[in-house]
Amino acid sequence: MRLGVLDGRAVVVNGDWACDIASASRGLLSRDPMTLLEDWLRVRDWAAGLPEKVYDIPVDPNALGAPVPRPRQVFAVALNYPPHAAEAGFTPPEEPLVFTKFPSCITGPHTTVALPDGKVDWEVELVAVIGRETYRVSEDRAWEAVAGLTVGQDISERVTQLQGKPAQFSIGKSFPGFGPTGPVLVTADEFDNPDDLEITGLLNGRAVQHDRTKSMVFPVPELIARLSAVLPLSPGDLVFTGTPAGVGNRMNPPRYLTAEDDLVSRIQGIGEIHQRFTAPEDIHPA
Ligand code: ZN
């Protein structure tokens, strides 16, 4: 099943067409994706029986919003691909290095991001979405806690991220629009192997990041087991699972995002998200 949010309403996506969940269920199910995630198994069972003819809304990619617009908790993991840890000057960590992207930065798949002052960088990431109350789940049952997978960008302003001793990652990764996600949430059964997906980040059409998710130091089930060993996870919580090598601040010379740039983040079997950028002088805080 592929869950999308089209013009603010939850839909099941099938190719270029979508089915409005609230209408097709005659109000039995909510139009709000957060409510649907609270009762996810029921939604999946309902969606599995849908006839082809209910997919009657054309999907306009630009009308898609974040599949999970209001997560309660957003986890993100640093240095989870060995080549990225190496380019950052570290050996792979022995424990997951966890920070947050504050939920106000979460947006949809096709956005324009205002660049704050500083050095803004890209990080394509697989994002796991929690689908049930989860506390102390074992690694071998952790996939059962996942509603599905989506694509995310952990956009990062490096000056804010790395200032201070010790540095504090979360604020520099939480500027408005720094957490684009989408285009849809895809359930694990849609993949041949949800632990091994091609992941690619393209800057102005050129692949700057490219790996497979099986390279992760801590794969999705292990991350969920380790996080839930400490605290309860809730439906709709997001886990940004780390980025492959090829970020801008490790290039020589370093390369940061500018107002002319065009960023595409793509994961096999899910799709792609697309960001453009505007210059700092175009930011007018309310
Ligand atoms: Zn990241």
PDB file of C-alpha atoms and ligand atoms in Angstrom:
ATOM      1  CA  MET A   1       0.000   0.000   0.000  1.00  0.00           C
ATOM      2  CA  ARG A   2       1.127   3.520  -0.837  1.00  0.00           C
ATOM      3  CA  LEU A   3      -0.306   6.261   1.414  1.00  0.00           C
ATOM      4  CA  GLY A   4      -0.225   9.837   0.162  1.00  0.00           C
ATOM      5  CA  VAL A   5      -1.667  13.160   1.247  1.00  0.00           C
ATOM      6  CA  LEU A   6      -3.244  14.983  -1.672  1.00  0.00           C
ATOM      7  CA  ASP A   7      -4.571  18.511  -1.120  1.00  0.00           C
ATOM      8  CA  GLY A   8      -4.551  17.770   2.608  1.00  0.00           C
ATOM      9  CA  ARG A   9      -6.535  14.517   2.419  1.00  0.00           C
ATOM     10  CA  ALA A  10      -5.231  10.996   2.935  1.00  0.00           C
ATOM     11  CA  VAL A  11      -5.291   8.882  -0.233  1.00  0.00           C
ATOM     12  CA  VAL A  12      -4.178   5.465  -1.387  1.00  0.00           C
ATOM     13  CA  VAL A  13      -1.913   5.925  -4.396  1.00  0.00           C
ATOM     14  CA  ASN A  14      -1.910   3.458  -7.276  1.00  0.00           C
ATOM     15  CA  GLY A  15       0.377   4.564 -10.122  1.00  0.00           C
ATOM     16  CA  ASP A  16      -0.755   8.001 -11.291  1.00  0.00           C
ATOM     17  CA  TRP A  17      -4.146   7.661  -9.594  1.00  0.00           C
ATOM     18  CA  ALA A  18      -5.404   7.993  -6.067  1.00  0.00           C
ATOM     19  CA  CYS A  19      -8.387   6.926  -3.983  1.00  0.00           C
ATOM     20  CA  ASP A  20      -9.704   9.339  -1.323  1.00  0.00           C
ATOM     21  CA  ILE A  21      -9.779   7.237   1.837  1.00  0.00           C
ATOM     22  CA  ALA A  22     -12.536   9.117   3.703  1.00  0.00           C
ATOM     23  CA  SER A  23     -14.865   9.227   0.684  1.00  0.00           C
ATOM     24  CA  ALA A  24     -14.251   5.655  -0.472  1.00  0.00           C
ATOM     25  CA  SER A  25     -14.823   4.327   3.059  1.00  0.00           C
ATOM     26  CA  ARG A  26     -17.985   6.454   3.356  1.00  0.00           C
ATOM     27  CA  GLY A  27     -16.552   8.226   6.364  1.00  0.00           C
ATOM     28  CA  LEU A  28     -15.559   5.037   8.168  1.00  0.00           C
ATOM     29  CA  LEU A  29     -11.919   6.077   7.948  1.00  0.00           C
ATOM     30  CA  SER A  30     -10.468   9.526   8.540  1.00  0.00           C
ATOM     31  CA  ARG A  31      -9.156  11.977   5.951  1.00  0.00           C
ATOM     32  CA  ASP A  32      -6.324  12.723   8.417  1.00  0.00           C
ATOM     33  CA  PRO A  33      -3.223  10.544   7.936  1.00  0.00           C
ATOM     34  CA  MET A  34      -2.271  10.915  11.619  1.00  0.00           C
ATOM     35  CA  THR A  35      -5.593   9.395  12.666  1.00  0.00           C
ATOM     36  CA  LEU A  36      -5.179   6.580  10.117  1.00  0.00           C
ATOM     37  CA  LEU A  37      -1.740   5.720  11.497  1.00  0.00           C
ATOM     38  CA  GLU A  38      -3.330   5.194  14.946  1.00  0.00           C
ATOM     39  CA  ASP A  39      -5.297   2.280  13.494  1.00  0.00           C
ATOM     40  CA  TRP A  40      -2.937   1.271  10.736  1.00  0.00           C
ATOM     41  CA  LEU A  41      -3.659  -2.467  10.451  1.00  0.00           C
ATOM     42  CA  ARG A  42      -7.333  -1.725   9.914  1.00  0.00           C
ATOM     43  CA  VAL A  43      -6.489   0.830   7.202  1.00  0.00           C
ATOM     44  CA  ARG A  44      -4.211  -1.657   5.457  1.00  0.00           C
ATOM     45  CA  ASP A  45      -6.839  -4.384   5.545  1.00  0.00           C
ATOM     46  CA  TRP A  46      -9.410  -1.992   4.118  1.00  0.00           C
ATOM     47  CA  ALA A  47      -7.065  -0.779   1.353  1.00  0.00           C
ATOM     48  CA  ALA A  48      -6.147  -4.339   0.341  1.00  0.00           C
ATOM     49  CA  GLY A  49      -9.691  -4.978  -0.886  1.00  0.00           C
ATOM     50  CA  LEU A  50     -10.136  -1.862  -3.015  1.00  0.00           C
ATOM     51  CA  PRO A  51     -11.354  -2.363  -6.595  1.00  0.00           C
ATOM     52  CA  GLU A  52      -9.486  -0.630  -9.422  1.00  0.00           C
ATOM     53  CA  LYS A  53     -12.366   1.739 -10.165  1.00  0.00           C
ATOM     54  CA  VAL A  54     -12.047   3.653  -6.864  1.00  0.00           C
ATOM     55  CA  TYR A  55      -8.747   5.159  -8.034  1.00  0.00           C
ATOM     56  CA  ASP A  56     -10.419   8.127  -9.683  1.00  0.00           C
ATOM     57  CA  ILE A  57      -8.271  11.134  -8.672  1.00  0.00           C
ATOM     58  CA  PRO A  58      -5.247  12.002 -10.838  1.00  0.00           C
ATOM     59  CA  VAL A  59      -2.135  12.530  -8.701  1.00  0.00           C
ATOM     60  CA  ASP A  60      -0.637  15.977  -9.185  1.00  0.00           C
ATOM     61  CA  PRO A  61       2.869  15.571  -7.679  1.00  0.00           C
ATOM     62  CA  ASN A  62       2.909  19.229  -6.637  1.00  0.00           C
ATOM     63  CA  ALA A  63      -0.293  18.773  -4.612  1.00  0.00           C
ATOM     64  CA  LEU A  64       1.236  16.013  -2.461  1.00  0.00           C
ATOM     65  CA  GLY A  65       1.996  16.940   1.149  1.00  0.00           C
ATOM     66  CA  ALA A  66       4.021  15.185   3.815  1.00  0.00           C
ATOM     67  CA  PRO A  67       2.622  11.647   4.238  1.00  0.00           C
ATOM     68  CA  VAL A  68       3.085  12.138   8.000  1.00  0.00           C
ATOM     69  CA  PRO A  69       2.527  15.864   8.539  1.00  0.00           C
ATOM     70  CA  ARG A  70       2.527  16.038  12.357  1.00  0.00           C
ATOM     71  CA  PRO A  71       4.844  13.425  13.901  1.00  0.00           C
ATOM     72  CA  ARG A  72       5.097  13.561  17.701  1.00  0.00           C
ATOM     73  CA  GLN A  73       8.717  12.450  17.676  1.00  0.00           C
ATOM     74  CA  VAL A  74      11.335  12.646  14.936  1.00  0.00           C
ATOM     75  CA  PHE A  75      14.499  10.633  15.435  1.00  0.00           C
ATOM     76  CA  ALA A  76      17.553  11.036  13.238  1.00  0.00           C
ATOM     77  CA  VAL A  77      20.741   9.026  13.210  1.00  0.00           C
ATOM     78  CA  ALA A  78      24.238  10.322  12.506  1.00  0.00           C
ATOM     79  CA  LEU A  79      27.050   8.422  10.782  1.00  0.00           C
ATOM     80  CA  ASN A  80      24.971   5.343   9.924  1.00  0.00           C
ATOM     81  CA  TYR A  81      26.763   4.536   6.652  1.00  0.00           C
ATOM     82  CA  PRO A  82      30.463   3.603   7.038  1.00  0.00           C
ATOM     83  CA  PRO A  83      31.657   5.634   3.975  1.00  0.00           C
ATOM     84  CA  HIS A  84      29.888   8.736   5.342  1.00  0.00           C
ATOM     85  CA  ALA A  85      31.395   8.174   8.808  1.00  0.00           C
ATOM     86  CA  ALA A  86      34.808   7.889   7.115  1.00  0.00           C
ATOM     87  CA  GLU A  87      34.400  11.083   5.077  1.00  0.00           C
ATOM     88  CA  ALA A  88      33.380  12.874   8.302  1.00  0.00           C
ATOM     89  CA  GLY A  89      36.575  11.630   9.969  1.00  0.00           C
ATOM     90  CA  PHE A  90      35.053   9.024  12.284  1.00  0.00           C
ATOM     91  CA  THR A  91      35.045   5.257  12.637  1.00  0.00           C
ATOM     92  CA  PRO A  92      31.534   3.725  12.470  1.00  0.00           C
ATOM     93  CA  PRO A  93      29.792   4.253  15.843  1.00  0.00           C
ATOM     94  CA  GLU A  94      29.211   1.398  18.292  1.00  0.00           C
ATOM     95  CA  GLU A  95      25.922   2.903  19.475  1.00  0.00           C
ATOM     96  CA  PRO A  96      23.414   4.796  17.285  1.00  0.00           C
ATOM     97  CA  LEU A  97      24.095   8.547  17.477  1.00  0.00           C
ATOM     98  CA  VAL A  98      20.623  10.014  17.810  1.00  0.00           C
ATOM     99  CA  PHE A  99      19.401  13.597  17.493  1.00  0.00           C
ATOM    100  CA  THR A 100      16.067  15.148  16.515  1.00  0.00           C
ATOM    101  CA  LYS A 101      14.748  17.244  13.691  1.00  0.00           C
ATOM    102  CA  PHE A 102      12.088  19.274  15.509  1.00  0.00           C
ATOM    103  CA  PRO A 103       8.687  18.423  13.976  1.00  0.00           C
ATOM    104  CA  SER A 104       8.022  21.973  12.740  1.00  0.00           C
ATOM    105  CA  CYS A 105      10.605  21.418   9.965  1.00  0.00           C
ATOM    106  CA  ILE A 106       8.702  18.495   8.405  1.00  0.00           C
ATOM    107  CA  THR A 107       7.240  19.342   4.989  1.00  0.00           C
ATOM    108  CA  GLY A 108       6.050  17.632   1.835  1.00  0.00           C
ATOM    109  CA  PRO A 109       7.930  16.256  -1.141  1.00  0.00           C
ATOM    110  CA  HIS A 110       8.048  19.200  -3.565  1.00  0.00           C
ATOM    111  CA  THR A 111       9.062  22.426  -1.840  1.00  0.00           C
ATOM    112  CA  THR A 112      11.103  25.587  -2.026  1.00  0.00           C
ATOM    113  CA  VAL A 113      13.343  26.044   1.004  1.00  0.00           C
ATOM    114  CA  ALA A 114      14.515  29.479   2.171  1.00  0.00           C
ATOM    115  CA  LEU A 115      18.260  29.280   2.836  1.00  0.00           C
ATOM    116  CA  PRO A 116      19.240  30.765   6.202  1.00  0.00           C
ATOM    117  CA  ASP A 117      22.651  32.391   6.634  1.00  0.00           C
ATOM    118  CA  GLY A 118      25.413  29.826   6.966  1.00  0.00           C
ATOM    119  CA  LYS A 119      26.355  26.649   5.103  1.00  0.00           C
ATOM    120  CA  VAL A 120      23.362  24.578   4.067  1.00  0.00           C
ATOM    121  CA  ASP A 121      24.031  20.985   3.067  1.00  0.00           C
ATOM    122  CA  TRP A 122      22.082  17.985   1.768  1.00  0.00           C
ATOM    123  CA  GLU A 123      21.595  14.467   3.246  1.00  0.00           C
ATOM    124  CA  VAL A 124      19.307  12.022   1.418  1.00  0.00           C
ATOM    125  CA  GLU A 125      17.829   9.516   3.889  1.00  0.00           C
ATOM    126  CA  LEU A 126      15.442   6.613   4.160  1.00  0.00           C
ATOM    127  CA  VAL A 127      12.737   7.464   6.720  1.00  0.00           C
ATOM    128  CA  ALA A 128      10.919   4.738   8.664  1.00  0.00           C
ATOM    129  CA  VAL A 129       7.425   5.598   9.930  1.00  0.00           C
ATOM    130  CA  ILE A 130       6.187   3.936  13.117  1.00  0.00           C
ATOM    131  CA  GLY A 131       2.773   2.280  12.797  1.00  0.00           C
ATOM    132  CA  ARG A 132       1.868   1.174  16.343  1.00  0.00           C
ATOM    133  CA  GLU A 133       2.649   1.842  19.985  1.00  0.00           C
ATOM    134  CA  THR A 134       6.069   0.265  20.370  1.00  0.00           C
ATOM    135  CA  TYR A 135       8.071  -0.232  23.540  1.00  0.00           C
ATOM    136  CA  ARG A 136      10.938  -2.687  24.006  1.00  0.00           C
ATOM    137  CA  VAL A 137      10.358  -4.500  20.727  1.00  0.00           C
ATOM    138  CA  SER A 138      12.916  -7.115  19.715  1.00  0.00           C
ATOM    139  CA  GLU A 139      14.944  -6.654  16.552  1.00  0.00           C
ATOM    140  CA  ASP A 140      13.379  -9.671  14.835  1.00  0.00           C
ATOM    141  CA  ARG A 141       9.870  -8.243  15.367  1.00  0.00           C
ATOM    142  CA  ALA A 142      10.737  -4.593  14.750  1.00  0.00           C
ATOM    143  CA  TRP A 143       9.486  -4.507  11.132  1.00  0.00           C
ATOM    144  CA  GLU A 144       6.000  -5.177  12.542  1.00  0.00           C
ATOM    145  CA  ALA A 145       6.220  -1.768  14.245  1.00  0.00           C
ATOM    146  CA  VAL A 146       6.845   0.017  10.923  1.00  0.00           C
ATOM    147  CA  ALA A 147       3.878   1.483   9.029  1.00  0.00           C
ATOM    148  CA  GLY A 148       6.069   2.052   5.993  1.00  0.00           C
ATOM    149  CA  LEU A 149       9.022   3.826   4.453  1.00  0.00           C
ATOM    150  CA  THR A 150       9.373   7.190   2.815  1.00  0.00           C
ATOM    151  CA  VAL A 151      12.114   9.436   1.403  1.00  0.00           C
ATOM    152  CA  GLY A 152      13.525  12.288   3.476  1.00  0.00           C
ATOM    153  CA  GLN A 153      16.108  15.024   3.254  1.00  0.00           C
ATOM    154  CA  ASP A 154      17.987  15.837   6.459  1.00  0.00           C
ATOM    155  CA  ILE A 155      18.831  19.364   5.297  1.00  0.00           C
ATOM    156  CA  SER A 156      21.507  20.725   7.611  1.00  0.00           C
ATOM    157  CA  GLU A 157      22.994  24.158   8.286  1.00  0.00           C
ATOM    158  CA  ARG A 158      26.533  23.163   9.233  1.00  0.00           C
ATOM    159  CA  VAL A 159      27.618  26.275  11.150  1.00  0.00           C
ATOM    160  CA  THR A 160      24.734  25.995  13.626  1.00  0.00           C
ATOM    161  CA  GLN A 161      25.001  22.202  13.687  1.00  0.00           C
ATOM    162  CA  LEU A 162      28.665  22.134  14.621  1.00  0.00           C
ATOM    163  CA  GLN A 163      29.056  25.225  16.808  1.00  0.00           C
ATOM    164  CA  GLY A 164      29.571  24.800  20.549  1.00  0.00           C
ATOM    165  CA  LYS A 165      31.523  22.189  22.454  1.00  0.00           C
ATOM    166  CA  PRO A 166      30.040  19.647  22.410  1.00  0.00           C
ATOM    167  CA  ALA A 167      28.136  20.440  19.235  1.00  0.00           C
ATOM    168  CA  GLN A 168      24.314  20.222  19.230  1.00  0.00           C
ATOM    169  CA  PHE A 169      22.993  18.774  16.001  1.00  0.00           C
ATOM    170  CA  SER A 170      19.256  19.259  16.340  1.00  0.00           C
ATOM    171  CA  ILE A 171      18.785  23.027  15.980  1.00  0.00           C
ATOM    172  CA  GLY A 172      20.908  23.366  12.821  1.00  0.00           C
ATOM    173  CA  LYS A 173      18.824  20.620  11.195  1.00  0.00           C
ATOM    174  CA  SER A 174      15.444  22.147  12.082  1.00  0.00           C
ATOM    175  CA  PHE A 175      15.157  25.420  10.139  1.00  0.00           C
ATOM    176  CA  PRO A 176      11.774  25.807   8.396  1.00  0.00           C
ATOM    177  CA  GLY A 177      11.486  23.365   5.502  1.00  0.00           C
ATOM    178  CA  PHE A 178      14.599  21.386   6.498  1.00  0.00           C
ATOM    179  CA  GLY A 179      12.700  18.078   6.708  1.00  0.00           C
ATOM    180  CA  PRO A 180      11.010  17.406   3.373  1.00  0.00           C
ATOM    181  CA  THR A 181       9.439  13.932   3.151  1.00  0.00           C
ATOM    182  CA  GLY A 182       7.444  11.881   0.683  1.00  0.00           C
ATOM    183  CA  PRO A 183       6.242  11.507  -1.982  1.00  0.00           C
ATOM    184  CA  VAL A 184       4.302   8.645  -0.312  1.00  0.00           C
ATOM    185  CA  LEU A 185       4.584   6.179   2.563  1.00  0.00           C
ATOM    186  CA  VAL A 186       5.133   2.655   1.201  1.00  0.00           C
ATOM    187  CA  THR A 187       4.428  -0.448   3.296  1.00  0.00           C
ATOM    188  CA  ALA A 188       7.281  -2.943   3.681  1.00  0.00           C
ATOM    189  CA  ASP A 189       5.455  -5.718   1.799  1.00  0.00           C
ATOM    190  CA  GLU A 190       5.753  -3.647  -1.413  1.00  0.00           C
ATOM    191  CA  PHE A 191       9.526  -4.253  -1.531  1.00  0.00           C
ATOM    192  CA  ASP A 192      11.415  -7.409  -2.509  1.00  0.00           C
ATOM    193  CA  ASN A 193      13.737  -6.622   0.416  1.00  0.00           C
ATOM    194  CA  PRO A 194      12.982  -3.509   2.497  1.00  0.00           C
ATOM    195  CA  ASP A 195      16.472  -3.743   4.032  1.00  0.00           C
ATOM    196  CA  ASP A 196      18.228  -3.267   0.683  1.00  0.00           C
ATOM    197  CA  LEU A 197      17.069  -0.251  -1.345  1.00  0.00           C
ATOM    198  CA  GLU A 198      19.062   1.899  -3.755  1.00  0.00           C
ATOM    199  CA  ILE A 199      19.333   5.456  -2.394  1.00  0.00           C
ATOM    200  CA  THR A 200      20.462   8.415  -4.510  1.00  0.00           C
ATOM    201  CA  GLY A 201      20.861  12.160  -4.029  1.00  0.00           C
ATOM    202  CA  LEU A 202      21.140  14.315  -7.173  1.00  0.00           C
ATOM    203  CA  LEU A 203      22.335  17.913  -7.199  1.00  0.00           C
ATOM    204  CA  ASN A 204      21.435  19.697 -10.437  1.00  0.00           C
ATOM    205  CA  GLY A 205      20.983  16.312 -12.105  1.00  0.00           C
ATOM    206  CA  ARG A 206      24.322  14.856 -10.979  1.00  0.00           C
ATOM    207  CA  ALA A 207      24.405  11.969  -8.489  1.00  0.00           C
ATOM    208  CA  VAL A 208      26.368  13.222  -5.470  1.00  0.00           C
ATOM    209  CA  GLN A 209      25.183  10.486  -3.069  1.00  0.00           C
ATOM    210  CA  HIS A 210      24.609   6.869  -4.013  1.00  0.00           C
ATOM    211  CA  ASP A 211      24.499   3.712  -1.920  1.00  0.00           C
ATOM    212  CA  ARG A 212      22.191   0.917  -0.806  1.00  0.00           C
ATOM    213  CA  THR A 213      20.382   0.897   2.533  1.00  0.00           C
ATOM    214  CA  LYS A 214      21.884  -2.494   3.360  1.00  0.00           C
ATOM    215  CA  SER A 215      25.126  -0.574   4.004  1.00  0.00           C
ATOM    216  CA  MET A 216      23.685   0.900   7.205  1.00  0.00           C
ATOM    217  CA  VAL A 217      25.659   0.291  10.393  1.00  0.00           C
ATOM    218  CA  PHE A 218      22.335  -0.013  12.257  1.00  0.00           C
ATOM    219  CA  PRO A 219      19.572  -1.244   9.904  1.00  0.00           C
ATOM    220  CA  VAL A 220      15.945  -0.166  10.417  1.00  0.00           C
ATOM    221  CA  PRO A 221      14.965  -3.082  12.754  1.00  0.00           C
ATOM    222  CA  GLU A 222      18.014  -2.581  14.952  1.00  0.00           C
ATOM    223  CA  LEU A 223      17.392   1.173  15.200  1.00  0.00           C
ATOM    224  CA  ILE A 224      13.785   0.579  16.239  1.00  0.00           C
ATOM    225  CA  ALA A 225      14.751  -2.088  18.762  1.00  0.00           C
ATOM    226  CA  ARG A 226      17.407   0.165  20.294  1.00  0.00           C
ATOM    227  CA  LEU A 227      15.227   3.295  20.388  1.00  0.00           C
ATOM    228  CA  SER A 228      12.246   1.426  21.811  1.00  0.00           C
ATOM    229  CA  ALA A 229      14.473  -0.150  24.450  1.00  0.00           C
ATOM    230  CA  VAL A 230      14.709   3.343  25.946  1.00  0.00           C
ATOM    231  CA  LEU A 231      11.402   5.082  25.210  1.00  0.00           C
ATOM    232  CA  PRO A 232       7.990   4.325  23.722  1.00  0.00           C
ATOM    233  CA  LEU A 233       7.491   5.013  20.004  1.00  0.00           C
ATOM    234  CA  SER A 234       4.089   6.115  18.738  1.00  0.00           C
ATOM    235  CA  PRO A 235       2.213   5.853  15.441  1.00  0.00           C
ATOM    236  CA  GLY A 236       3.527   8.481  13.041  1.00  0.00           C
ATOM    237  CA  ASP A 237       6.916   8.879  14.687  1.00  0.00           C
ATOM    238  CA  LEU A 238       9.654   9.284  12.067  1.00  0.00           C
ATOM    239  CA  VAL A 239      13.127   7.765  12.066  1.00  0.00           C
ATOM    240  CA  PHE A 240      15.581   9.416   9.653  1.00  0.00           C
ATOM    241  CA  THR A 241      18.064   6.585   9.251  1.00  0.00           C
ATOM    242  CA  GLY A 242      21.239   8.409   8.243  1.00  0.00           C
ATOM    243  CA  THR A 243      22.859   9.488   5.012  1.00  0.00           C
ATOM    244  CA  PRO A 244      25.337   7.879   2.597  1.00  0.00           C
ATOM    245  CA  ALA A 245      28.658   9.494   1.662  1.00  0.00           C
ATOM    246  CA  GLY A 246      28.718  12.507  -0.633  1.00  0.00           C
ATOM    247  CA  VAL A 247      27.530  15.452   1.463  1.00  0.00           C
ATOM    248  CA  GLY A 248      28.687  18.923   0.469  1.00  0.00           C
ATOM    249  CA  ASN A 249      30.816  19.841   3.478  1.00  0.00           C
ATOM    250  CA  ARG A 250      33.099  16.852   2.831  1.00  0.00           C
ATOM    251  CA  MET A 251      33.757  17.816  -0.775  1.00  0.00           C
ATOM    252  CA  ASN A 252      37.046  19.449  -1.659  1.00  0.00           C
ATOM    253  CA  PRO A 253      36.437  22.338  -1.801  1.00  0.00           C
ATOM    254  CA  PRO A 254      33.213  22.173   0.254  1.00  0.00           C
ATOM    255  CA  ARG A 255      30.026  22.788  -1.692  1.00  0.00           C
ATOM    256  CA  TYR A 256      26.907  24.266  -0.086  1.00  0.00           C
ATOM    257  CA  LEU A 257      23.413  24.851  -1.414  1.00  0.00           C
ATOM    258  CA  THR A 258      22.651  28.086  -3.252  1.00  0.00           C
ATOM    259  CA  ALA A 259      19.487  29.670  -4.583  1.00  0.00           C
ATOM    260  CA  GLU A 260      20.199  28.240  -8.043  1.00  0.00           C
ATOM    261  CA  ASP A 261      20.335  24.628  -6.900  1.00  0.00           C
ATOM    262  CA  ASP A 262      17.944  21.827  -7.632  1.00  0.00           C
ATOM    263  CA  LEU A 263      18.001  18.823  -5.273  1.00  0.00           C
ATOM    264  CA  VAL A 264      16.381  15.459  -5.979  1.00  0.00           C
ATOM    265  CA  SER A 265      16.339  12.633  -3.409  1.00  0.00           C
ATOM    266  CA  ARG A 266      15.348   9.207  -4.683  1.00  0.00           C
ATOM    267  CA  ILE A 267      14.837   5.763  -3.157  1.00  0.00           C
ATOM    268  CA  GLN A 268      14.059   2.609  -5.104  1.00  0.00           C
ATOM    269  CA  GLY A 269      10.443   1.532  -4.785  1.00  0.00           C
ATOM    270  CA  ILE A 270       9.312   4.739  -3.064  1.00  0.00           C
ATOM    271  CA  GLY A 271       9.954   7.585  -5.496  1.00  0.00           C
ATOM    272  CA  GLU A 272      11.611  10.960  -5.257  1.00  0.00           C
ATOM    273  CA  ILE A 273      11.289  14.323  -3.570  1.00  0.00           C
ATOM    274  CA  HIS A 274      12.441  17.588  -5.107  1.00  0.00           C
ATOM    275  CA  GLN A 275      13.675  20.780  -3.450  1.00  0.00           C
ATOM    276  CA  ARG A 276      14.507  24.204  -4.802  1.00  0.00           C
ATOM    277  CA  PHE A 277      16.014  26.995  -2.733  1.00  0.00           C
ATOM    278  CA  THR A 278      15.653  30.744  -2.274  1.00  0.00           C
ATOM    279  CA  ALA A 279      18.278  33.184  -1.066  1.00  0.00           C
ATOM    280  CA  PRO A 280      18.480  34.480   2.542  1.00  0.00           C
ATOM    281  CA  GLU A 281      17.359  37.978   1.504  1.00  0.00           C
ATOM    282  CA  ASP A 282      14.045  36.500   0.390  1.00  0.00           C
ATOM    283  CA  ILE A 283      13.239  35.355   3.953  1.00  0.00           C
ATOM    284  CA  HIS A 284      10.726  37.665   5.620  1.00  0.00           C
ATOM    285  CA  PRO A 285       9.856  36.336   9.082  1.00  0.00           C
ATOM    286  CA  ALA A 286       6.318  37.118  10.197  1.00  0.00           C
TER     287      ALA A 286
HETATM  288 ZN    ZN B   1      21.285  12.970   8.574  1.00  0.00          ZN
END
